[in-house]
XYZ file of C-alpha atoms in Angstrom:
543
model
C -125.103 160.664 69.728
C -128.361 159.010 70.280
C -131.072 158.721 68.194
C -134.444 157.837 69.259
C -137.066 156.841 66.214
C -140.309 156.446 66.460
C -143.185 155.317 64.201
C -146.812 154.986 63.990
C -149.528 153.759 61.893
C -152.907 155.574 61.569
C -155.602 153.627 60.082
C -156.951 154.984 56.668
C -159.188 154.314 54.010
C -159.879 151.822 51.650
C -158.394 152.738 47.799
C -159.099 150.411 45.014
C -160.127 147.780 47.096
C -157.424 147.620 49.732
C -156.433 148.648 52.408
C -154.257 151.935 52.585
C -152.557 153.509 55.307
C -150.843 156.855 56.399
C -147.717 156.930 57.910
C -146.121 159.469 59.976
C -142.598 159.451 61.390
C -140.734 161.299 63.610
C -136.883 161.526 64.691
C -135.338 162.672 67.739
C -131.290 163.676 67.142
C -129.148 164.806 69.705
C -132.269 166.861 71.525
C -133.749 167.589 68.113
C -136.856 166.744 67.028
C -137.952 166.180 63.020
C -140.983 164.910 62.170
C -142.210 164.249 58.207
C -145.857 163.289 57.807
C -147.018 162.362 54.546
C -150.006 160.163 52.715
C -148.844 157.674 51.196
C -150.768 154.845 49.653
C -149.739 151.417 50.477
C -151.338 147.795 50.737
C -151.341 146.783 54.783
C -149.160 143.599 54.689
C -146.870 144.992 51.773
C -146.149 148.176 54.126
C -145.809 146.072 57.068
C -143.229 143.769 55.479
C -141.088 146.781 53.752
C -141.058 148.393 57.018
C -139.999 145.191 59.203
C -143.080 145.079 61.168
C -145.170 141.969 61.795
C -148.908 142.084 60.059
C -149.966 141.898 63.743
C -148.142 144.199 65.221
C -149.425 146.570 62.203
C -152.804 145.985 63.102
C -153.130 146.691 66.681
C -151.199 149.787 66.223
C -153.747 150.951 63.895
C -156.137 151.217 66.826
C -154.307 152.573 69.314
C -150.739 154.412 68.890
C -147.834 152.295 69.687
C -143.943 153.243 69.340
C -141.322 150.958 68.400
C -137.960 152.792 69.593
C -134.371 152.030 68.449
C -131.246 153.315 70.032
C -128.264 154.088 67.979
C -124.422 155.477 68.696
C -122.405 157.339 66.958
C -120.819 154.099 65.155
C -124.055 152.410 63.624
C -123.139 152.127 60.380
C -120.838 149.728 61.393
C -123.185 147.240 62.318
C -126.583 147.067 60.852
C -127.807 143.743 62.417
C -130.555 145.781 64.681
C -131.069 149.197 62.469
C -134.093 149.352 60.442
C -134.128 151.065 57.643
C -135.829 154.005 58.433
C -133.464 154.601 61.313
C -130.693 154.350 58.389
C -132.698 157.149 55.925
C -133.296 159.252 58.604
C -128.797 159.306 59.695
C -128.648 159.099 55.800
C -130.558 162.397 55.601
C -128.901 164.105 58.684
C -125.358 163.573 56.872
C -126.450 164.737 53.624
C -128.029 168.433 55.003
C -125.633 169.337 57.609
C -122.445 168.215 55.130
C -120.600 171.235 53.895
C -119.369 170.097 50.430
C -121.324 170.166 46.953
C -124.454 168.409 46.145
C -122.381 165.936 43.577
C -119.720 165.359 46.076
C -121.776 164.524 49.033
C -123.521 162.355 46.693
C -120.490 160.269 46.065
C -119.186 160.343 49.267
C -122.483 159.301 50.680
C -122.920 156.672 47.649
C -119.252 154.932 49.315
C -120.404 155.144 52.742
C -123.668 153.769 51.708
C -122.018 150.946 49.794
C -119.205 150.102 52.704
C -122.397 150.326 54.820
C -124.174 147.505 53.086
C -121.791 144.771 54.101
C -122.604 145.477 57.571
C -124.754 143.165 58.664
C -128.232 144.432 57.482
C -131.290 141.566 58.301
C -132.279 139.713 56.354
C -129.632 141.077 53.492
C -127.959 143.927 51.990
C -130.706 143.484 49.027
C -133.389 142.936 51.119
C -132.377 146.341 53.441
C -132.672 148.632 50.124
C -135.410 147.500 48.699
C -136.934 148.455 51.901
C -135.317 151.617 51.949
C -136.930 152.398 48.480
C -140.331 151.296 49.614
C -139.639 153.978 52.751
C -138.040 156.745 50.894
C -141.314 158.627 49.580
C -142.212 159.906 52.995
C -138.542 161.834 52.694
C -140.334 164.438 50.191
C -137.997 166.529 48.577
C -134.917 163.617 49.266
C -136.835 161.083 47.685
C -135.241 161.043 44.116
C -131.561 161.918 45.446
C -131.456 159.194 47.897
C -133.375 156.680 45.465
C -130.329 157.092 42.911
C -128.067 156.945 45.636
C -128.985 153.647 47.650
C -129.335 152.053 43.968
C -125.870 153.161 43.224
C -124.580 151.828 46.451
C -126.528 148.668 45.572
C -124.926 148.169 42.066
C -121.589 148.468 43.657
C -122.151 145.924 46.335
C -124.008 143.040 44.065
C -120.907 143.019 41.801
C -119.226 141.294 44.613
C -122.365 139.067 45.149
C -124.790 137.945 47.819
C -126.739 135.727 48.823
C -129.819 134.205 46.304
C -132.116 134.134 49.039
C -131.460 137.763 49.719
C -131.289 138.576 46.271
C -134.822 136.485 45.677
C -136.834 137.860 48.152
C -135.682 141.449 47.319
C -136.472 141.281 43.901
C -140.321 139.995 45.474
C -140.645 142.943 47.548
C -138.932 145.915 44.047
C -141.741 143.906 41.688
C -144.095 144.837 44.040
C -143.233 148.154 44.527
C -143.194 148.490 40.762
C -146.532 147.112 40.311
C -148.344 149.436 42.880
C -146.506 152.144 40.669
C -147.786 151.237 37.632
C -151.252 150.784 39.220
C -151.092 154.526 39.157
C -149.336 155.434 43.061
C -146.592 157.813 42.733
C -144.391 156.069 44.451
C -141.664 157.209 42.811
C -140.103 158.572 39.737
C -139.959 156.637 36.338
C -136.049 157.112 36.125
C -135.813 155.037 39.469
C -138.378 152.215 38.713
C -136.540 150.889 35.920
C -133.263 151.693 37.145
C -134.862 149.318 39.973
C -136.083 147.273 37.312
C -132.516 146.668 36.840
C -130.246 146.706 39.449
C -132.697 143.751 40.998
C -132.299 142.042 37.599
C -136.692 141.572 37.622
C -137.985 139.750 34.434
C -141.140 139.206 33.617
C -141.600 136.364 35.187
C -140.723 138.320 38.454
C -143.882 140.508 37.677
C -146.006 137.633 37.343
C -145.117 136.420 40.508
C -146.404 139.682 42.354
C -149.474 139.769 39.777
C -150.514 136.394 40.338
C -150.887 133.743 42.868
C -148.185 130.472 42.430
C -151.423 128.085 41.303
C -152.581 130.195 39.074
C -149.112 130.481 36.903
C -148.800 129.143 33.553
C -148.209 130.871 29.632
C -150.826 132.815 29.251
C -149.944 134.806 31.907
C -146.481 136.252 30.686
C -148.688 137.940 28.052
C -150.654 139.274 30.613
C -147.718 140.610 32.348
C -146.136 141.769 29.513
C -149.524 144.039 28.594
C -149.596 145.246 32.088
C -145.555 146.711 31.305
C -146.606 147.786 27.860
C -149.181 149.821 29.795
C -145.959 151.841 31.557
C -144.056 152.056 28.851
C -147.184 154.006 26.737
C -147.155 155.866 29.785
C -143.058 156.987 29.463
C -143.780 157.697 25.449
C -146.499 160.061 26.073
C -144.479 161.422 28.294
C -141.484 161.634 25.765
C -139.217 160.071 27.898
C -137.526 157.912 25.652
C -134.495 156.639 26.625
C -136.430 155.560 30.264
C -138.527 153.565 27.575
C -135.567 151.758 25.783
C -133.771 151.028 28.533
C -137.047 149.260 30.155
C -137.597 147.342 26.602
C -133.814 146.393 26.693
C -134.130 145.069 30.282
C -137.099 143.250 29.793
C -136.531 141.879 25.952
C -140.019 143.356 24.851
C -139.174 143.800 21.060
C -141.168 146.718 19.367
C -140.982 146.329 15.466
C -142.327 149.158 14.035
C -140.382 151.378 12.396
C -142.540 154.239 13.482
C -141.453 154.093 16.827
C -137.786 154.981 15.367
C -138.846 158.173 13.282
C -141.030 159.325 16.499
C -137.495 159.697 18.072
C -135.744 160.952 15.631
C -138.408 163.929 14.846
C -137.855 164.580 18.118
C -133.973 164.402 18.296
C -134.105 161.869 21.138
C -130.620 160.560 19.025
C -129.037 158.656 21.554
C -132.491 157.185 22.854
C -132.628 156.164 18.886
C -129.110 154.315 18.777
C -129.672 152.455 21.778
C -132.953 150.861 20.782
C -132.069 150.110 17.232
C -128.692 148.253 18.379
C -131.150 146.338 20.714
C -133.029 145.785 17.606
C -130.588 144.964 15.195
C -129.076 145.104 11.711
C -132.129 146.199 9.869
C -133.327 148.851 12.528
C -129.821 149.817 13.019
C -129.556 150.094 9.162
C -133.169 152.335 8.840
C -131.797 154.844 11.156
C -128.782 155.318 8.833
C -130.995 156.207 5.871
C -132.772 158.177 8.855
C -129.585 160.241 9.576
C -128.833 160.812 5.715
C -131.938 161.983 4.882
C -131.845 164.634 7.486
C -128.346 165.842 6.542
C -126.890 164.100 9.733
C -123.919 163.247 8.029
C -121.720 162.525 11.384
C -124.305 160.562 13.188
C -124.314 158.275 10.048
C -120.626 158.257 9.747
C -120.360 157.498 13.693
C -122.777 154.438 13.530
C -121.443 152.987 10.388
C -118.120 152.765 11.865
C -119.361 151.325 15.393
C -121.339 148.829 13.872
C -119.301 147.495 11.353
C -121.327 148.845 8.562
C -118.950 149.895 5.919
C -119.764 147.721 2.762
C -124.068 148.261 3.459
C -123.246 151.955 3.233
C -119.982 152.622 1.517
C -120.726 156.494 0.049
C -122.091 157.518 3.438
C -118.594 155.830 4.732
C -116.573 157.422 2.479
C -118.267 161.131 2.932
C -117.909 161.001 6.792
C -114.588 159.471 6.025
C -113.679 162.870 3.789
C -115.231 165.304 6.344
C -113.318 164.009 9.312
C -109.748 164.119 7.178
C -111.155 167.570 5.998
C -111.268 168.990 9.986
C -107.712 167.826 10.404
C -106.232 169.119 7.849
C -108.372 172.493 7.860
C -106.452 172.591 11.750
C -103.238 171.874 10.183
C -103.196 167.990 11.681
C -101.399 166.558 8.265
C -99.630 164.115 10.374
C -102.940 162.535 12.462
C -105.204 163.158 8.724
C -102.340 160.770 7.386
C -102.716 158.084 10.168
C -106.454 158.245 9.903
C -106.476 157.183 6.431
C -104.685 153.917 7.147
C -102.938 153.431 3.523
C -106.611 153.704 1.824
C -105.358 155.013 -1.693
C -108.735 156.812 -2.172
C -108.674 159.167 1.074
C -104.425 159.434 0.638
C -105.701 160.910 -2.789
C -108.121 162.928 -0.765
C -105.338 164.666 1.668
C -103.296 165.485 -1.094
C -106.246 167.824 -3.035
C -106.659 169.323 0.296
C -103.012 170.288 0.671
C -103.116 171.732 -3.318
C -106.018 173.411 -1.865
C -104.074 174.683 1.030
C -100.987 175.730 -0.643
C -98.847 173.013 1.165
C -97.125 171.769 -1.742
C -93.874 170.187 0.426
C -97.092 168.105 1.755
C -98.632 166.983 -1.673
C -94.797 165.950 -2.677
C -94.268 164.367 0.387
C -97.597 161.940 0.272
C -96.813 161.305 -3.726
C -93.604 160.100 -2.624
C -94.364 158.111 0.364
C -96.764 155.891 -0.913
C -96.026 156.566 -5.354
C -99.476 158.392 -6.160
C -99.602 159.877 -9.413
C -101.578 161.109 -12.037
C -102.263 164.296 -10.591
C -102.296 166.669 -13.903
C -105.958 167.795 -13.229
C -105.185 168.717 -9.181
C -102.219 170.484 -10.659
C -104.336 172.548 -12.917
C -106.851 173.098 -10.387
C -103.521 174.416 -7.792
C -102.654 176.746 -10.435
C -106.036 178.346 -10.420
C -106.107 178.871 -7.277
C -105.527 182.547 -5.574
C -101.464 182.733 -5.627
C -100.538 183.368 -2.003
C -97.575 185.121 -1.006
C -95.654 183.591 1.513
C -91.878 184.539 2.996
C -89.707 182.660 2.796
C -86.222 181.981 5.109
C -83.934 182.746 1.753
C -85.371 186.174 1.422
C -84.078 187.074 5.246
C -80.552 186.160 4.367
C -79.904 183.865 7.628
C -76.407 181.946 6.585
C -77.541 178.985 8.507
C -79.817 177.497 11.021
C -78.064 176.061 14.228
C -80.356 173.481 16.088
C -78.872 173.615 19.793
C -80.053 170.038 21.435
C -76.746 170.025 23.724
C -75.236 172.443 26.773
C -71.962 173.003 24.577
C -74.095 174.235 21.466
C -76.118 176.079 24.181
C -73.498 177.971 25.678
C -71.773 178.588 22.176
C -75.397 180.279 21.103
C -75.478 182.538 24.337
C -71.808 184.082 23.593
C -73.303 184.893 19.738
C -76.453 186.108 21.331
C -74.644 188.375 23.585
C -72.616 190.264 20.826
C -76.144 190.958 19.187
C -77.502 194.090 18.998
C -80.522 192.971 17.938
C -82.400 189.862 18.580
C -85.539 187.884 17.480
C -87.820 185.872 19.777
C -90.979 184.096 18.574
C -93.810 185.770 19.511
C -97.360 185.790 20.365
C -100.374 187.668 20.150
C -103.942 188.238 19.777
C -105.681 186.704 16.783
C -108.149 188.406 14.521
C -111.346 186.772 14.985
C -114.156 188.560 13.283
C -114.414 188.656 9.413
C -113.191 191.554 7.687
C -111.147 193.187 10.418
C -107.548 194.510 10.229
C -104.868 192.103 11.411
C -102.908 192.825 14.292
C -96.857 193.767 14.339
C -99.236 193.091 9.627
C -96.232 195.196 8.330
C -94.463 193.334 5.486
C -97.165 192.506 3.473
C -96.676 188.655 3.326
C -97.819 185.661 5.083
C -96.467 182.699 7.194
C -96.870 179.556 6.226
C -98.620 177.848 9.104
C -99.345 173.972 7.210
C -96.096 172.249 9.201
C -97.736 174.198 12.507
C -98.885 170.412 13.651
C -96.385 168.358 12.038
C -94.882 165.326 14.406
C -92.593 167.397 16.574
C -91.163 164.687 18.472
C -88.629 163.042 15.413
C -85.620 163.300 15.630
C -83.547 164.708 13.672
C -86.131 167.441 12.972
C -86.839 168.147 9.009
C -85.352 170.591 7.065
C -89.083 172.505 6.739
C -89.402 172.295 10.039
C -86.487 173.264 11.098
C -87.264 176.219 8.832
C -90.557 176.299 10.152
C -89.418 176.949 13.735
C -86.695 179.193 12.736
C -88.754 181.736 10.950
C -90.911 182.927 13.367
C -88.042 184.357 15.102
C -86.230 185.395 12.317
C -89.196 187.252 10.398
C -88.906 189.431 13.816
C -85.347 191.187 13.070
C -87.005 191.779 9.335
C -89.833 193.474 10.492
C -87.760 195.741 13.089
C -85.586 196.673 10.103
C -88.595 197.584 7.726
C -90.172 199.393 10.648
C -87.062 201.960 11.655
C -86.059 202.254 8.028
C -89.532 203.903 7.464
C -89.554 206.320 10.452
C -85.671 207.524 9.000
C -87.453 208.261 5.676
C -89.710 210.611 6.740
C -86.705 212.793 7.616
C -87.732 213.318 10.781
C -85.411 214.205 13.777
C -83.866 211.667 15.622
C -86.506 212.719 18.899
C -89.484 212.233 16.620
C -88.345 209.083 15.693
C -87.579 207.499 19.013
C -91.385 209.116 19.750
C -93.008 206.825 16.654
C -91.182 203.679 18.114
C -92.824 204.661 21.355
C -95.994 205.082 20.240
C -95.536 201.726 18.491
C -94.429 200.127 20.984
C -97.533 201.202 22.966
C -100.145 200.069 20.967
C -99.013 196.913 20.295
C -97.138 195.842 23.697
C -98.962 198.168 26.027
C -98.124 201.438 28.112
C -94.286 200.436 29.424
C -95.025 203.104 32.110
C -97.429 200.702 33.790
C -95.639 197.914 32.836
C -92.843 199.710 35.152
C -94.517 200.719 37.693
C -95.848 196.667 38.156
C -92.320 195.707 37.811
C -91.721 198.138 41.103
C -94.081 196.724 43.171
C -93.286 193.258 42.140
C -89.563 194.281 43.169
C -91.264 195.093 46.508
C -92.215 191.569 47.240
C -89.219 189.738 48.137
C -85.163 189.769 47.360
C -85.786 186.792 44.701
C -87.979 188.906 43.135
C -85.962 190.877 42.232
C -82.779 189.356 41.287
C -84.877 187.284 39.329
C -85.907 190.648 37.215
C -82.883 192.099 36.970
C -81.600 188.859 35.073
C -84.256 188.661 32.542
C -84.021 192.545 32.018
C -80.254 192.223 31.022
């Protein structure tokens, strides 16, 4: 593949007191022909040096139309030494619209090949090459903010294996620049990108002055100067309300805004992350106000969340202690008794805590569990306040008369369980189904009248040997099964009924609660259609 590009400069007007050009560029690929115009706003020399073109080569092309032409194979990007970096937008571009995968992945596949790209040779330096690319990239239009983000990206990667300071010097000359033309009101390019700019170069302030001011004329007074001139941008990005572009710019740059104000203007506007980030920049007290910020709008897990990342505990220790409370409370309201228990590393109080919410829950193996473990006592009043609570009846695996509960954990006890399970006539297997979700509806096989207790549901399944209660636990579900099918065909051989009608009712029960077994056949056919495995494999689980 060759590509052919070719480039002019038109002369233009004068804007603000210098000089400003229009560009137009145009790209031949493989016997096709692209061509992006566009007016775009530029000081002569600074154009002339982002574009690696002479000053005087600028000039006489801007009276009469000269082409600078570069020839490129198929393998470029494997040696950048003579490809400029409009050449290297304009490949970048044909990869990204005829590539067939997703917008993110071609982003991160491009972002890779940019990046292994980089160490290729590019004059005068891999720094250098982007920040030309960036000063290029407005004239790509609608692939100006993708392929900003990406060459950044690609940059990031590369300087965190290094180059060289005279690269990395000049670079950051030629991105201050191109942020203070920005600021001087040409959209050059999004706000995201200049300070993301702002700091993948790693420009200060001092950088800024540089571009604003000759080297004689530097001194003090003119790092106020500068830092007005970025106060100007960042008023700009408030008014705006984009507030986390503004913190991360005051961050970079170490411009410390004090006022409180600033800190409730984000939070009435539920910029909360924007928020955290600039009062961690800011410190203990700011970090400290937005706490009492949090509380006072009923943002009780924000609070909680920042007290415990910051180390914040003994400043606030009710807040703590009520985030502390609500967290537990989740677990255990999700029957996590085991992971509530961890979180409350041995603090008596929340321990305490846990045990008033297993009263409350009707756990009470729990509550003696955690007064044993670690000798709490003088619970009297939670006892009172269990016994006025709504008795709930649960079953329990006494009332089913199971003789014993085998826990098979070897292939002898396996094999000895099959032989009982085969001389069965009728057998229990835990079972699932569809919950009741809305408020006030009927349950869904509710036929004995009583509940399951659910609180060992997330106990720590993994010791061995398993506990009593949850051996029980595990056994019941199953076993509750053989009670219900009991309770079920002893009330359809009440109703006196003949023996016809009664296998009918089963039907009809079985029906409505497992579905139509006539389509569940007729599946089962044309699944035994599909292959000999198939259907070996059925006939075993049918016996």
């Amino acid at each position: 593949m060759v590509v052919k590009a070719m480039k002019r400069v038109v002369k233009g007007c004068v804007c603000g007191g210098e000089r400003v050009e229009r560009t137009a560029c145009r790209v031949a690929i493989s016997g096709k022909r692209y061509q992006v115009g566009h007016t775009h706003p530029l000081p002569l020399l600074f154009l002339g040096e982002l574009m690696g073109v002479e000053e005087k080569a600028l000039k006489l092309s801007s009276g009469s139309m000269s082409h600078e032409e570069w020839s490129m194979s198929l393998h470029a990007y494997s040696d950048l030494t003579n490809v400029s970096p409009l050449v290297f937008l304009y490949l970048l571009k044909e990869c990204y619209v005829y590539g067939t995968c997703k917008a993110t992945a071609k982003f991160f596949a491009l972002q890779y090949q940019v990046h292994q790209a980089l160490h290729n040779k590019p004059r005068p330096g891999p720094a250098v090459f982007v920040a030309r690319c960036l000063s290029l990239l407005p004239i790509f239009e609608s692939h100006c903010e993708g392929f900003s983000h990406l060459v950044i990206a690609a940059l990031r990667r590369l300087l965190k294996t290094g180059t060289t300071q005279e690269d990395l010097q000049e670079a950051k000359f030629l991105a201050s620049k191109l942020f203070v033309i920005a600021v001087r009101g040409t959209k050059v390019h999004d706000d995201r990108i200049l300070v993301k700019m702002l700091e993948v170069f790693g420009i200060r302030l001092t950088d800024i002055n540089e571009v604003l001011f000759t080297s004689d004329m530097k001194n003090d007074s003119f790092e106020v100067i500068a830092k007005a001139f970025v106060d100007k941008f960042i008023s700009k990005l408030l008014e705006s309300q984009s507030y986390m572009t503004a913190v991360t710019l005051l961050e970079h740059l170490s411009i410390r805004h004090s006022e409180e104000s600033f800190l409730l203007e984000m939070l009435e506007k539920q910029e909360y992350r924007a928020a955290e980030k600039w009062a961690a920049f800011m410190g203990k007290p700011m970090l400290c106000a937005l706490i009492r910020g949090y509380v006072d709008r009923k943002l009780l897990k924000q609070a909680y969340e920042l007290i415990k990342k910051n180390n914040l505990r003994e400043e606030f220790p009710e807040v703590y202690k009520m985030g502390k409370e609500s967290s537990l409370k989740k677990l255990a309201e999700k029957g996590c008794w085991d992971i509530a228990e961890m979180r409350a590393k041995s603090d008596r109080q929340l321990l305490e805590y846990i045990v008033y919410l297993a009263m409350e829950a009707g756990y009470s193996e729990k509550v003696d569990e955690l007064c044993e473990r670690y000798s709490l006592t003088g619970f009297i009043k939670a006892k009172e306040t269990e016994a006025s609570l709504p008795h709930i009846r649960y079953l329990h695996l006494d009332e089913l008369a199971i003789d014993d509960i085998i826990w098979v954990d070897e292939p002898v006890g396996l094999h000895e369980a099959t032989c009982h399970i085969e001389g069965c006539k009728v057998i229990g297997l835990d079972c699932e189904w569809k919950p009741s979700y809305e408020k006030g509806s009927k349950n869904n096989k509710e036929v004995l009248g009583v509940g399951l207790n659910k609180t060992r549901r997330n106990s720590n399944w993994e010791e061995r040997p398993l506990t009593r209660n949850q051996l029980e636990y595990a056994a019941l579900d199953a076993a509750v099964l053989i009670r219900i099918f009991w309770h079920v065909r002893s009330q359809s051989q009440s109703t006196g009924v003949s023996n016809e009608n009664t296998q009918m009712e089963w039907k009809s029960h079985i029906i409505s609660h497992g579905g139509d077994p006539t389509k569940i056949k007729k599946k089962v056919k044309n699944a035994k259609g599909c292959n000999a495995g198939t259907r070996e494999s059925h006939k075993s689980s049918q016996s």
